Coordinates of C-alpha atoms and ligand atoms in Angstrom, one line a residue:
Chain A
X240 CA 119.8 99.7 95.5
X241 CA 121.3 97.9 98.2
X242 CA 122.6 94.0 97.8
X243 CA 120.0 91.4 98.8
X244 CA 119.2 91.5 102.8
X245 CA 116.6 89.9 105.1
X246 CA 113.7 91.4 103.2
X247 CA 111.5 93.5 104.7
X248 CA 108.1 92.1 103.7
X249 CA 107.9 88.5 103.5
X250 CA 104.6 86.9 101.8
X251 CA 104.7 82.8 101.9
X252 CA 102.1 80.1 100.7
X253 CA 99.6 83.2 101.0
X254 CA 95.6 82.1 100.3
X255 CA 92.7 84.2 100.4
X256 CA 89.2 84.4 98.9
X257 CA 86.6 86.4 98.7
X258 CA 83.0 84.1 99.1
X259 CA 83.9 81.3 96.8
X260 CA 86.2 83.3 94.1
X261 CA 89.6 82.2 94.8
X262 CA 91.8 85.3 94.6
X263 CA 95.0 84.1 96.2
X264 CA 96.2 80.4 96.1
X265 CA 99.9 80.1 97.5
X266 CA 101.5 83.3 96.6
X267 CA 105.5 83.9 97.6
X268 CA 106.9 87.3 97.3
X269 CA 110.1 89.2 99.2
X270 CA 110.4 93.4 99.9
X271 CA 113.5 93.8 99.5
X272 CA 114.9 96.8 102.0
X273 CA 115.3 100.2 100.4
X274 CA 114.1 99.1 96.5
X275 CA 111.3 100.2 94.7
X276 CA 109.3 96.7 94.1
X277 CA 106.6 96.5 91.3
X278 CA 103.3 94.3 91.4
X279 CA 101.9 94.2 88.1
X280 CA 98.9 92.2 86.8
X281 CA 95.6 92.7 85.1
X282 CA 92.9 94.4 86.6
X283 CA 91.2 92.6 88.7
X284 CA 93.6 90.1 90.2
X285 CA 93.8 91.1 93.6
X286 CA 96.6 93.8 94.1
X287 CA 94.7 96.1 96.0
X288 CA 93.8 93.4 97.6
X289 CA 97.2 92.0 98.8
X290 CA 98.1 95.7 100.2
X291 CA 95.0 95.3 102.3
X292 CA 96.8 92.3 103.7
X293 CA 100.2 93.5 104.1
X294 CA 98.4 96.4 105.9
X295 CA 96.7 94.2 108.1
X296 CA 93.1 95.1 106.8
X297 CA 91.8 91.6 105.9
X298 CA 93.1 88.2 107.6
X299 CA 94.6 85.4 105.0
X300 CA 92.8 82.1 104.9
X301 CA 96.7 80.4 105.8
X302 CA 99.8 81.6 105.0
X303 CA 101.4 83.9 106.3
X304 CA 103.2 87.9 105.7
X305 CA 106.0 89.2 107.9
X306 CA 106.8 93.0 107.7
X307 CA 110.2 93.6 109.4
X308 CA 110.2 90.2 110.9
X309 CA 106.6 90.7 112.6
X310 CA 103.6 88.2 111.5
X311 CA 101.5 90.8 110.6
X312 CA 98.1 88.5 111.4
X313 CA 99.8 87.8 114.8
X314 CA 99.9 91.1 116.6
X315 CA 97.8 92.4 118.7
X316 CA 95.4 95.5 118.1
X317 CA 98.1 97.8 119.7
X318 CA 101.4 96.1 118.0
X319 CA 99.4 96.3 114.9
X320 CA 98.9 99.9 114.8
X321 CA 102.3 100.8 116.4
X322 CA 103.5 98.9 112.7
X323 CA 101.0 100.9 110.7
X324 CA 102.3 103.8 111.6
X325 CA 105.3 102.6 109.7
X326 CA 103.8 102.0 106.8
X327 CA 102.3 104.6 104.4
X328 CA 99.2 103.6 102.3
X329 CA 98.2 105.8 99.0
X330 CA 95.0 104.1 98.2
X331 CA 93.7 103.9 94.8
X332 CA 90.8 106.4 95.4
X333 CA 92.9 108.4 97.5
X334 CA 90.8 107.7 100.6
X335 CA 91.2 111.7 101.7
X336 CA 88.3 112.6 104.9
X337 CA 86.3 114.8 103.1
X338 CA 84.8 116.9 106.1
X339 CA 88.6 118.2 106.4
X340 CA 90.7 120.3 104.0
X341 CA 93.4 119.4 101.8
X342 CA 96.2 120.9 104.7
X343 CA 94.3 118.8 107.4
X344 CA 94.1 116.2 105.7
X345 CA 98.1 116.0 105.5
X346 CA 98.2 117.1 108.6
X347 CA 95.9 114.7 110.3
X348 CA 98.4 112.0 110.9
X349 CA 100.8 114.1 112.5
X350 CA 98.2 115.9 114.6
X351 CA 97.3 111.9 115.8
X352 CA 100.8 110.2 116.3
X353 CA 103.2 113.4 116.9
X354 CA 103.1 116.0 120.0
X355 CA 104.7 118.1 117.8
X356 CA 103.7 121.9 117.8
X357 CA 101.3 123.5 115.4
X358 CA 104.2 125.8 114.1
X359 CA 106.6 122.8 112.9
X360 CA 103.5 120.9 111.6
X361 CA 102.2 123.8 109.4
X362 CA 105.7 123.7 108.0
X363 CA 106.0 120.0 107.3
X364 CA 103.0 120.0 105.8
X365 CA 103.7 122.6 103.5
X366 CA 106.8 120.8 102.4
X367 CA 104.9 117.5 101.8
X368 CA 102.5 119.6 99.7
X369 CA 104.9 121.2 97.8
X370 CA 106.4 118.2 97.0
X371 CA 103.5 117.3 95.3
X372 CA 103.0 120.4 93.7
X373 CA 99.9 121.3 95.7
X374 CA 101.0 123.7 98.0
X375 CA 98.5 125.9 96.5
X376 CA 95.9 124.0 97.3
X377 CA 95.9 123.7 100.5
X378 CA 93.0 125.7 101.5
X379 CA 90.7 123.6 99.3
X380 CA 88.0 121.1 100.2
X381 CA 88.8 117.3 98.8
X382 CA 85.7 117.5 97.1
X383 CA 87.0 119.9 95.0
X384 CA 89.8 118.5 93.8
X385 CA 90.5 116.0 90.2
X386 CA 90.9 112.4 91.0
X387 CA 94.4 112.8 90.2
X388 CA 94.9 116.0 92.4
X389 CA 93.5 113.9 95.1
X390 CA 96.0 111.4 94.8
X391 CA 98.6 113.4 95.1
X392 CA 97.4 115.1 98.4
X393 CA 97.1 111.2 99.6
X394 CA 100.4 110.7 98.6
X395 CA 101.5 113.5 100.6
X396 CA 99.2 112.6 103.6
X397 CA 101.0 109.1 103.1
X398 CA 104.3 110.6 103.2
X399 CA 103.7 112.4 106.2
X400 CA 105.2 110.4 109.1
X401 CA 108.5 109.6 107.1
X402 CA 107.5 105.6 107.3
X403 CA 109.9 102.9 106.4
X404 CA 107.4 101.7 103.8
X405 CA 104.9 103.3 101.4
X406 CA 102.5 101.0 99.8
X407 CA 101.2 103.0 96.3
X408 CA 98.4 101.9 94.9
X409 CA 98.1 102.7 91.1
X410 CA 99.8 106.2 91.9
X411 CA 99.8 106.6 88.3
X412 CA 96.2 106.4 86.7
X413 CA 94.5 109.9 85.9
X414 CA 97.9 111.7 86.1
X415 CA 98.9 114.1 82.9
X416 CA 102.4 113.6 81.4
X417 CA 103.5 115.9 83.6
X418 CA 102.7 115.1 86.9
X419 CA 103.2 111.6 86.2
X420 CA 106.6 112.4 85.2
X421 CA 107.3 113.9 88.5
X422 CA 105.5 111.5 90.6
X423 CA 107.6 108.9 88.5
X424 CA 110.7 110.9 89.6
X425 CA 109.1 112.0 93.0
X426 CA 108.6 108.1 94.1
X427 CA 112.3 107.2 92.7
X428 CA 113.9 110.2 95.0
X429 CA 111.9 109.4 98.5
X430 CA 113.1 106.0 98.3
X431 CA 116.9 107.3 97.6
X432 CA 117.1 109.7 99.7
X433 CA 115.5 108.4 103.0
X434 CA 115.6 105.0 102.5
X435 CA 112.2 103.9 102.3
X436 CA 111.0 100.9 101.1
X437 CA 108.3 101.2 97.9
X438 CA 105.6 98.9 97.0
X439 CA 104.5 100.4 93.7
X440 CA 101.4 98.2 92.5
X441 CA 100.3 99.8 88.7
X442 CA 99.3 98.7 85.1
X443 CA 101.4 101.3 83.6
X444 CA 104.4 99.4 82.2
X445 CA 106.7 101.9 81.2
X446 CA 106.3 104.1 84.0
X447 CA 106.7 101.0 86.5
X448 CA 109.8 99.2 84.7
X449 CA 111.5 102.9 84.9
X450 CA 112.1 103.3 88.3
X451 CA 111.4 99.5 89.5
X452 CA 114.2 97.7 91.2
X453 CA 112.4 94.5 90.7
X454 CA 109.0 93.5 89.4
X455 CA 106.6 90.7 90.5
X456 CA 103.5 90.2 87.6
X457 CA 101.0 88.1 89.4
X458 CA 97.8 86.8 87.4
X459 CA 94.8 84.3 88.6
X460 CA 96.1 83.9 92.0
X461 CA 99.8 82.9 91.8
X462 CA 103.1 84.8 90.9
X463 CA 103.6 84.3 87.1
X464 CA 107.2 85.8 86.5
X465 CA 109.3 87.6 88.5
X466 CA 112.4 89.4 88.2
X467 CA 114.6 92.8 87.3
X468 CA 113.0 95.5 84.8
X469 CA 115.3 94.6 82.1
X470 CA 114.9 91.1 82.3
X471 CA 111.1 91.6 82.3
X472 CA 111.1 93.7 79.0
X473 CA 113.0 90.7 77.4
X474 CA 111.3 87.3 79.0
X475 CA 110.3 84.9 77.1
X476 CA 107.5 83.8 79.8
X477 CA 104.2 84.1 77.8
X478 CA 102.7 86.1 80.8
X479 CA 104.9 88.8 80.6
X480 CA 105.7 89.3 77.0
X481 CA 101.6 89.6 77.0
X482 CA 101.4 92.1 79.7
X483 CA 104.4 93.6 78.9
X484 CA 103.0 94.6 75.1
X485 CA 99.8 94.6 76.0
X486 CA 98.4 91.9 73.8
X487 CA 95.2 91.0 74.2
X488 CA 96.1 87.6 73.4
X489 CA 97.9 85.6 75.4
X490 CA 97.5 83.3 78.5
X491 CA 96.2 86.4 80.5
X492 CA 92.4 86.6 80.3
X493 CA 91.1 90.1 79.1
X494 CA 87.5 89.1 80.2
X495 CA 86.0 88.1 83.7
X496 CA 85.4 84.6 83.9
X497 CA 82.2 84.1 81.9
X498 CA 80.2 81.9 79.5
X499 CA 80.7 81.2 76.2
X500 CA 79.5 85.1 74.2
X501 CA 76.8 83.2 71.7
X502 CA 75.7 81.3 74.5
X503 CA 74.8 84.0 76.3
X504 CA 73.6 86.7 74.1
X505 CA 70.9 83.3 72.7
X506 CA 69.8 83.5 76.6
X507 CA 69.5 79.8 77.7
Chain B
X1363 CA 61.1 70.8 104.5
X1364 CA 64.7 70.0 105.0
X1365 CA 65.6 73.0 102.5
X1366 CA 63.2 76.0 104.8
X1367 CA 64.8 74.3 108.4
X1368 CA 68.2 75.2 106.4
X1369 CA 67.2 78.5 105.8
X1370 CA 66.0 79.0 108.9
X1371 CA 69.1 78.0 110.7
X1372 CA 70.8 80.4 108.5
X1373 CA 68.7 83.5 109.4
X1374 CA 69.3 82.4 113.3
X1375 CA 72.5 82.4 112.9
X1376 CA 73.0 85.6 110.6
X1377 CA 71.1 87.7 113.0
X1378 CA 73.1 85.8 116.0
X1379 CA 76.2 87.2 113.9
X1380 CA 74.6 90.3 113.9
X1381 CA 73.9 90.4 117.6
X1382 CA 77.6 89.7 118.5
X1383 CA 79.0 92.0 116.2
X1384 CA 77.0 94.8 117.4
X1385 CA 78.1 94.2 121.2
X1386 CA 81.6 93.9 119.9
X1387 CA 81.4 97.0 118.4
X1388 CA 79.6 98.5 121.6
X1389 CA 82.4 97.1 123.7
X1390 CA 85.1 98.6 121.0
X1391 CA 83.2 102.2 121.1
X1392 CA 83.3 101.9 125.0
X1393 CA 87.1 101.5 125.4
X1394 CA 87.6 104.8 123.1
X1395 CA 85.5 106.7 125.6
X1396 CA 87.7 107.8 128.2
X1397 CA 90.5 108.8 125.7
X1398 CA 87.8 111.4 124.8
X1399 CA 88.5 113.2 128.1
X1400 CA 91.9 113.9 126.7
X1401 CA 90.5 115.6 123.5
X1402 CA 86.8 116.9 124.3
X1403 CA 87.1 119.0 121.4
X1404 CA 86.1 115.6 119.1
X1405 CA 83.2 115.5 121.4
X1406 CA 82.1 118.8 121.7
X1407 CA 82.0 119.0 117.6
X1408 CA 79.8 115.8 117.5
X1409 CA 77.4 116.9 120.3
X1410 CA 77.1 120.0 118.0
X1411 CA 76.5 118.2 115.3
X1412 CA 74.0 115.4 116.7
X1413 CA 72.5 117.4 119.5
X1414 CA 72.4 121.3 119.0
X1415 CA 71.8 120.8 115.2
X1416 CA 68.6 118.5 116.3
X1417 CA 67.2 121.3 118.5
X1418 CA 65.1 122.8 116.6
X1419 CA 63.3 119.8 114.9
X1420 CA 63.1 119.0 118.9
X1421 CA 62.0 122.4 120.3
X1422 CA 59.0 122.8 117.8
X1423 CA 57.8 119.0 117.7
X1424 CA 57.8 119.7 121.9
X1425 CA 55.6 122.5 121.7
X1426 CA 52.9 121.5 119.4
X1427 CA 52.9 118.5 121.4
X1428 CA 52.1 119.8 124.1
X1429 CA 49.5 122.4 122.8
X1430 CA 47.4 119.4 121.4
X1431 CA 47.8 117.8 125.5
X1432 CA 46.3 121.1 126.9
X1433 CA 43.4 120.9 124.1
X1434 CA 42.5 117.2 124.4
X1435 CA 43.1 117.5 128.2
X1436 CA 41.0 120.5 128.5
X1437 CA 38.1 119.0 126.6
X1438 CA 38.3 116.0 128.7
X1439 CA 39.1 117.5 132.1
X1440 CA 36.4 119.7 132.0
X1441 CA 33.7 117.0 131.1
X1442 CA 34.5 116.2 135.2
X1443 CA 35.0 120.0 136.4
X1444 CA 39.0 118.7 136.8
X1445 CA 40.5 121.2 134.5
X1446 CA 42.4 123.0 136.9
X1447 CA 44.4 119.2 137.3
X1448 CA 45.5 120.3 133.7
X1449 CA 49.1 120.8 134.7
X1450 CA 49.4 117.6 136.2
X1451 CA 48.0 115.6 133.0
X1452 CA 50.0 117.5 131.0
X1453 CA 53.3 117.6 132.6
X1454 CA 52.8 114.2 134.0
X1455 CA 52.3 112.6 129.9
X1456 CA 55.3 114.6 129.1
X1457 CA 57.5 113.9 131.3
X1458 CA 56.9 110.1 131.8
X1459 CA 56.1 109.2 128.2
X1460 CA 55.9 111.4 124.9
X1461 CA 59.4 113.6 125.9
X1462 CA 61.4 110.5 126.2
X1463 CA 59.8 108.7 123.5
X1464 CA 58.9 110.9 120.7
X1465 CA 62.0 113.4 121.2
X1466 CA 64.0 109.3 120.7
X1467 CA 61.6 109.0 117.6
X1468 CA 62.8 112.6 116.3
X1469 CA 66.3 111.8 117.0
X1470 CA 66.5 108.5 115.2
X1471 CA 65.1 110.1 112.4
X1472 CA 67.2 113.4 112.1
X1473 CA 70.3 112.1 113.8
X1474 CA 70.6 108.7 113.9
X1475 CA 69.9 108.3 110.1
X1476 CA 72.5 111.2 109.6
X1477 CA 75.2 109.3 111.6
X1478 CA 74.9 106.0 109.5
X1479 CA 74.7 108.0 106.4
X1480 CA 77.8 110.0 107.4
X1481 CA 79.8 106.9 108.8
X1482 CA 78.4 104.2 105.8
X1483 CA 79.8 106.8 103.0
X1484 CA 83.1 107.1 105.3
X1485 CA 83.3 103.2 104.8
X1486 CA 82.1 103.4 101.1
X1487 CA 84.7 105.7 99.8
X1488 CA 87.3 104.1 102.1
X1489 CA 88.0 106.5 104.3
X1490 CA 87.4 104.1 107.1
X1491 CA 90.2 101.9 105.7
X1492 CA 92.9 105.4 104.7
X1493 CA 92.3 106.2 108.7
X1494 CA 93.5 102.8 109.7
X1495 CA 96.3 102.6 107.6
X1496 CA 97.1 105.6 109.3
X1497 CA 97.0 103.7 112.5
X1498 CA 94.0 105.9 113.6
X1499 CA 91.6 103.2 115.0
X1500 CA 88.4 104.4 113.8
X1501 CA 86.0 103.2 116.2
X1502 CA 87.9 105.5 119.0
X1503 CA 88.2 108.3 116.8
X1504 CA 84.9 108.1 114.8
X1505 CA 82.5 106.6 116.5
X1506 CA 83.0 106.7 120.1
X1507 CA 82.9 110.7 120.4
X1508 CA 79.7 110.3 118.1
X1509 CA 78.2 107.5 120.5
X1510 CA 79.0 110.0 123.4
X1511 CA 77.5 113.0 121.9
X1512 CA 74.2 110.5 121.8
X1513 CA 74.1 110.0 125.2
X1514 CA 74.5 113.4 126.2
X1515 CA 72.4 115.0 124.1
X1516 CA 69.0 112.7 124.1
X1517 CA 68.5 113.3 127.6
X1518 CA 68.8 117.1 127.4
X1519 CA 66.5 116.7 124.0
X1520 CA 64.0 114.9 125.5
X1521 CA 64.3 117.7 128.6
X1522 CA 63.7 120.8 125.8
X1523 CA 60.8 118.6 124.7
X1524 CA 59.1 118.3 127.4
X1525 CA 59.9 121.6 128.7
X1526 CA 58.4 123.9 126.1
X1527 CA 55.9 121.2 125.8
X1528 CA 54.7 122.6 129.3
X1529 CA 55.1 126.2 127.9
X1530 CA 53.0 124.9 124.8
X1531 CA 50.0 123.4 127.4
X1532 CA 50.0 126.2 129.9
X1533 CA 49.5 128.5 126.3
X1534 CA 46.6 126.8 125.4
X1535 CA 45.1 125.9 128.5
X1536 CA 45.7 129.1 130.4
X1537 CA 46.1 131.4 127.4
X1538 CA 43.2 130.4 125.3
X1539 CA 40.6 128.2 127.1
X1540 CA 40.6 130.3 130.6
X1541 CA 41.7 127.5 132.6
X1542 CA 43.3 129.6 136.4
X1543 CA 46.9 130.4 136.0
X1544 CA 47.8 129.5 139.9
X1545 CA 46.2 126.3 139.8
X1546 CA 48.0 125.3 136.3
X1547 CA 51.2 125.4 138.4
X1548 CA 50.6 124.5 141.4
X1549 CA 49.0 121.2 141.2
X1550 CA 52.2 120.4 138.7
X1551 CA 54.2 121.7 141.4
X1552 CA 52.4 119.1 144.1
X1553 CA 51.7 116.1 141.8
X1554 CA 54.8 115.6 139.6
X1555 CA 57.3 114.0 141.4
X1556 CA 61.3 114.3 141.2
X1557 CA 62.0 110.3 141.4
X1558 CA 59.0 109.0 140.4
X1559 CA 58.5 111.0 137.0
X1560 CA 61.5 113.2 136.7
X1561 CA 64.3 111.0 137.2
X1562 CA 62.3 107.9 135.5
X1563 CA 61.6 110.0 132.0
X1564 CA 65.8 111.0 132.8
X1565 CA 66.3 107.2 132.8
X1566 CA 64.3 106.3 129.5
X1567 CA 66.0 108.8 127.3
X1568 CA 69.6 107.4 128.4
X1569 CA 68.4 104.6 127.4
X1570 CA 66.7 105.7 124.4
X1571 CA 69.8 107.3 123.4
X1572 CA 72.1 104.5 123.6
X1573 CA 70.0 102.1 121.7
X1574 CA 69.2 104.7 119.1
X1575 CA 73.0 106.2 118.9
X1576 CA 74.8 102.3 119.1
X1577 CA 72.1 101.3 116.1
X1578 CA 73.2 104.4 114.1
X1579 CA 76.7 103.6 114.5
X1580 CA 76.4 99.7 113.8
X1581 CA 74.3 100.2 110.8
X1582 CA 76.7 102.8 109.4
X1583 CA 79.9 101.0 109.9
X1584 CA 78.4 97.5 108.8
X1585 CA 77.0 99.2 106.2
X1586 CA 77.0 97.6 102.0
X1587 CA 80.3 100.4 100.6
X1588 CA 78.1 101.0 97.9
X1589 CA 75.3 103.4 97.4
X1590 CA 72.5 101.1 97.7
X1591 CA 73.9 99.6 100.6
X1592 CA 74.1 103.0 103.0
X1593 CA 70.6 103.6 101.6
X1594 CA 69.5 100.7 102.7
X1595 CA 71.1 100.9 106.3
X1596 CA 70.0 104.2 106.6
X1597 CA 66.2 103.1 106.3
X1598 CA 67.3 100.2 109.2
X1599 CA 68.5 102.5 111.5
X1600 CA 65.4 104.9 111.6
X1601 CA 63.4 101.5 111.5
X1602 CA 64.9 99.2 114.2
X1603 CA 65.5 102.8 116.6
X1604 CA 62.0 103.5 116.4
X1605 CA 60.9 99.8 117.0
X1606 CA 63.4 99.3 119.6
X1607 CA 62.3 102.5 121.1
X1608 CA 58.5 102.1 121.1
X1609 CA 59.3 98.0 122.4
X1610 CA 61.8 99.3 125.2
X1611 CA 59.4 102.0 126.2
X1612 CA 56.4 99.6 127.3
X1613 CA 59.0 97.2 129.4
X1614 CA 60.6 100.1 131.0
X1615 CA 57.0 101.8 131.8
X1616 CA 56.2 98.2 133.2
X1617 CA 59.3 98.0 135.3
X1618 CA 59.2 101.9 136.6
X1619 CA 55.3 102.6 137.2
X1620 CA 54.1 98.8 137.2
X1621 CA 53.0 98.2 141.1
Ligands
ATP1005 N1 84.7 93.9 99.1 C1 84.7 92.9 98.2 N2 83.9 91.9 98.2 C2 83.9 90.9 97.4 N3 84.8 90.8 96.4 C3 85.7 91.8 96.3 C4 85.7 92.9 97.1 N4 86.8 93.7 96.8 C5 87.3 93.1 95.7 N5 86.7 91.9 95.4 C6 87.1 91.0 94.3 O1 88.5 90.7 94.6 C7 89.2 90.7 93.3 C8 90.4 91.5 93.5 O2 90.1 92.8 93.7 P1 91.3 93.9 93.8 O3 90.6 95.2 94.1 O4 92.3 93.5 94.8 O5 91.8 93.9 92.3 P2 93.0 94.8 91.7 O6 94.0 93.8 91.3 O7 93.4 95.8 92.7 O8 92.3 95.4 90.4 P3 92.5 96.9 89.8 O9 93.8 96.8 89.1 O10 91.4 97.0 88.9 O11 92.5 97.8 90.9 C9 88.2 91.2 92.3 O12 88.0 90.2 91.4 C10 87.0 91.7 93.0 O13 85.9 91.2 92.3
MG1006 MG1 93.2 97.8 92.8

C-alpha cells in the first residue's frame, strides 16, 4: 500500500442505462495505484457492467472514466487497444476460446502482442499455469474443465502480459476452500510483488475485506459507502452493515423491482 | 393511423440501422484483410474449415445435377435430332447458372449457417468480449480470415460443381443413352465460351460468395447472446443468402447475357 497518488482509474458523474433501466446515475470512484480496490453490491447492480466500461466495451451516456490519465471513451480504435493491452480482464464466465486448449488459451495473448519465441512462451505459460495450480491441465480442452477451473485458466490468460491493471470479476464464486484460499492469497501477492493495480468486483465479504485496501459498495446506481476494510466491518451506514451481514432486511432490495407479491400471484 | 405510420417509420429505420451496420462491419472486415498476408496460417485454417469441409456436400450435389441435365436434355434434344448439342446444353446451364447459384445455395446452408453459429456462440459466451479485452480486435482476427476464406472458396466450389456436373452429363448421356462421345466434347469445346460463360459464372460466385460469407458473418456477430437468439440468426442467414442469391442472380444474368 502506497500513500494516496494521482489514481490510476478515475470514474466521475458516470451515467449509463441499459433501454429504459437506469443502471448508473452519477457514479464517482478513484483506483488508487498499486492497492487492491473492492466493488461490492448486490447482484444485479451493474458491476460487471462498470468493468465493461473501464475496459472500453460499452460507451457511458455522460461522464466520464480516465485510466492513467487517458479518457478511455476518447481514444481512438488504435490508442484504445494499445491501453487494453494494459489491462487484464478475468470475466465472470471466464470467457476462455473454446476451439483452443487450456495452454493456448494462455498463450494466445502473448502469441498476438509479443514476438517472443515459442521456447520462452511455453515457459511463461507454464509458470502462469502453475500459479494457478493448473499446470497439469494444460493439454485439456476448456470444455472440459469446472466453472471454477476455468476461471483460473482466465486468470492466468489474464495475467499473461504482466498488465498494470487486472480487472477480476467475481474471481471467487464456484472456488473450494482451497483454491479460494489461494486465489485470495494469489491476488494479494501479484499486486505486492509487481505492482499491479487490482479491481476485485465480488459478493464474498470476507474473502474481499481480507485482502482489500479499500472497498467501494455501490447499490441502485450510486456509490453507497465507501472506505477501508475495517471501517466497513464497523459502519454504521445501513447499506453496509446490511451487505456486510447479509441481512435480508435492510435498504438493499433482495428482489428485482416488481409488483406487489398478492397482486400478482391474483393476476390482474 | 398515426400509431401504424409510427411503426412503420420504425421498421425503416431499424432496417436502415441494419443496413449501415452491416457496411460498417464490411468496411471493418476489409481493413483486417491485408494483415492476413502476414499470418496466412488464420486463413488457410478457415478456408479448410468453410471450403474443403463443404466439398463434398458440393462435389455430390454437382454431379447428380448434372446427371438429371443430361436426362432431361437428352429427352428433349432428341425430340429435334439435336442430341449430339448435349454438351453445349449441359455445360452451358452449368456453367452460366446452376454452378454459381446452387453450389451459393449449398454453401449458405452448410457454411454460412456454420459461420453465424460458430461466431453468434463466440459472442454468447463472451468470448467476443475476453478477445477484446485482450486487445485482439475481433473483426480482424475472427472474421476477416473467415470472410476471406468465403471468397476464395465459393468460386472454386462453384468450379467443382460444375465440373463433375459435366462428368455427371457426359455419364448419362454418353454412358447410358448412346449419345457419340466426340460430338459430346466437341461442340462444348466450340460453343462454350471463355468470357462469355466462363469468366461470367467466375464473376457470379465472387459475388455469391461475398454476399453469402458478409451475411454469415453479420448475422453471427449481431447475433441475440442467448440461445434463442443464434438460433434465430442462424435461420436468417441461410434465408436472406439464398434470397439474396436467387434476387442477385436474375439482375446479374440481365446485366451479363441481356443484349
Ligand atoms: N446485454 C444486456 N442487455 C440489457 N440489460 C443488461 C445486459 N446485461 C446486463 N443487463 C442489465 O444490467 C444490469 C447490471 O448487470 P451486471 O451484469 O452489470 O450486474 P452485476 O452487478 O455484475 O451482477 P452479478 O453480481 O449478478 O454479476 C442488470 O440489471 C441486467 O439486467
Ligand atoms: Mg456480474
Amino acid at each position: 500500500m502506497t500513500s494516496v497518488s494521482k489514481p490510476l482509474v478515475k470514474v466521475r458523474n458516470l451515467h449509463f442505462s441499459r433501454g429504459d433501466k437506469v443502471i448508473f446515475e452519477g457514479v464517482d470512484l478513484d483506483i488508487q495505484r498499486g492497492w487492491i480496490t473492492a466493488i461490492m453490491g448486490p447482484s444485479g447492480t451493474g458491476k460487471t457492467t462498470l468493468l465493461k466500461l473501464i475496459g472500453g466495451q460499452l460507451r457511458p451516456d455522460s461522464g466520464t472514466i480516465e485510466v492513467d490519465g487517458m479518457d478511455v471513451h476518447r481514444l481512438g480504435t488504435r490508442d484504445l487497444y494499445q491501453l487494453r493491452k494494459r489491462m487484464g480482464m478475468l470475466f465472470q464466465s471466464g470467457a476462455l476460446l473454446t476451439d483452443i486448449s487450456v495452454f493456448d488459451n494462455v498463450a494466445y495473448p502473448l502469441r498476438e502482442h509479443t514476438g517472443l519465441p515459442e521456447t520462452m512462451i511455453h515457459k511463461l505459460v507454464l509458470l502462469k499455469l502453475e500459479a494457478v495450480g493448473l499446470r497439469g491441465a494444460r493439454d485439456l480442452m476448456p470444455g472440459a474443465l469446472s466453472g471454477g477451473m476455468a476461471r483460473r485458466v482466465a486468470l492466468a490468460r489474464a495475467m499473461a502480459l504482466d498488465p498494470m491493471m487486472i480487472m477480476y470479476d467475481e474471481p471467487f464464486t464456484g472456488q473450494d476452500p482451497i483454491s479460494l484460499g489461494v486465489l485470495v492469497k494469489l491476488i494479494g501477492s501479484l499486486n505486492d510483488a509487481s505492482r499491479l493495480t487490482s479491481i476485485v468486483v465480488s459478493h464474498d465479504v470476507g474473502e474481499t475485506a481480507q485482502i482489500a485496501d479499500y472497498i467501494y459498495v455501490i447499490s441502485r446506481g450510486k456509490v453507497v459507502d465507501q472506505g477501508m476494510p475495517e471501517q466497513m466491518m464497523t459502519s454504521d451506514a445501513p447499506w453496509t452493515r446490511q451487505f456486510m451481514k447479509g441481512l435480508p432486511d435492510g435498504p438493499a432490495p433482495f428482489h428485482y423491482p416488481a409488483a406487489e407479491l398478492e397482486k400478482d400471484l391474483m393476476g390482474h | 393511423m398515426l400509431d401504424a405510420l409510427a411503426r412503420l417509420g420504425r421498421i425503416g429505420i431499424g432496417i436502415l440501422g441494419h443496413i449501415g451496420r452491416g457496411h460498417l462491419l464490411l468496411l471493418s472486415i476489409l481493413g483486417g484483410i491485408p494483415a492476413l498476408f502476414r499470418r496466412p496460417r488464420l486463413l488457410v485454417d478457415q478456408i479448410y474449415a468453410v471450403g474443403v469441409l463443404s466439398m463434398l456436400i458440393i462435389a455430390v450435389s454437382g454431379t447428380f445435377v448434372g446427371m438429371v441435365l443430361g436426362l432431361q436434355g437428352y429427352y428433349i434434344l432428341s425430340q429435334f435430332g439435336a442430341e449430339q448439342t448435349l454438351g453445349v446444353m449441359v455445360a452451358a446451364s452449368l456453367v452460366r447458372e446452376l454452378g454459381p447459384v446452387v453450389a451459393a445455395l449449398l454453401f449458405a446452408g452448410r457454411a454460412g449457417s456454420a459461420l453465424t453459429a460458430e461466431i453468434g456462440l463466440m459472442g454468447a459466451t463472451e468470448q467476443l468480449s475476453g478477445l477484446e479485452m485482450m486487445a485482439v480486435n475481433p473483426v480482424k482476427r475472427i472474421l476477416a480470415p473467415r470472410f476471406l476464406a468465403g471468397l476464395i472458396s465459393m468460386p472454386l466450389l462453384a468450379a467443382i460443381f460444375s465440373a463433375l456436373g459435366v462428368m455427371g452429363g457426359y455419364f448419362v448421356g454418353v454412358g447410358l443413352l448412346g449419345v457419340d462421345d466426340g460430338a459430346f466434347w466437341s461442340q462444348m469445346q466450340a460453343k462454350i465460351d471463355l468470357h462469355e460463360d466462363v469468366y461470367n459464372g467466375v464473376i457470379k460466385s465472387l459475388v455469391f460468395g461475398l454476399v453469402c460469407t458478409w451475411i454469415a458473418l453479420f448475422q453471427g456477430y449481431y447475433a441475440t447472446p442467448t440461445s434463442e437468439g443464434v438460433s434465430r440468426a442462424t435461420t436468417r442467414t441461410v434465408v436472406h443468402s439464398s434470397l439474396a442469391v436467387l434476387g442477385l442472380d436474375f439482375i446479374l444474368t440481365a446485366l451479363m447475357f441481356g443484349d
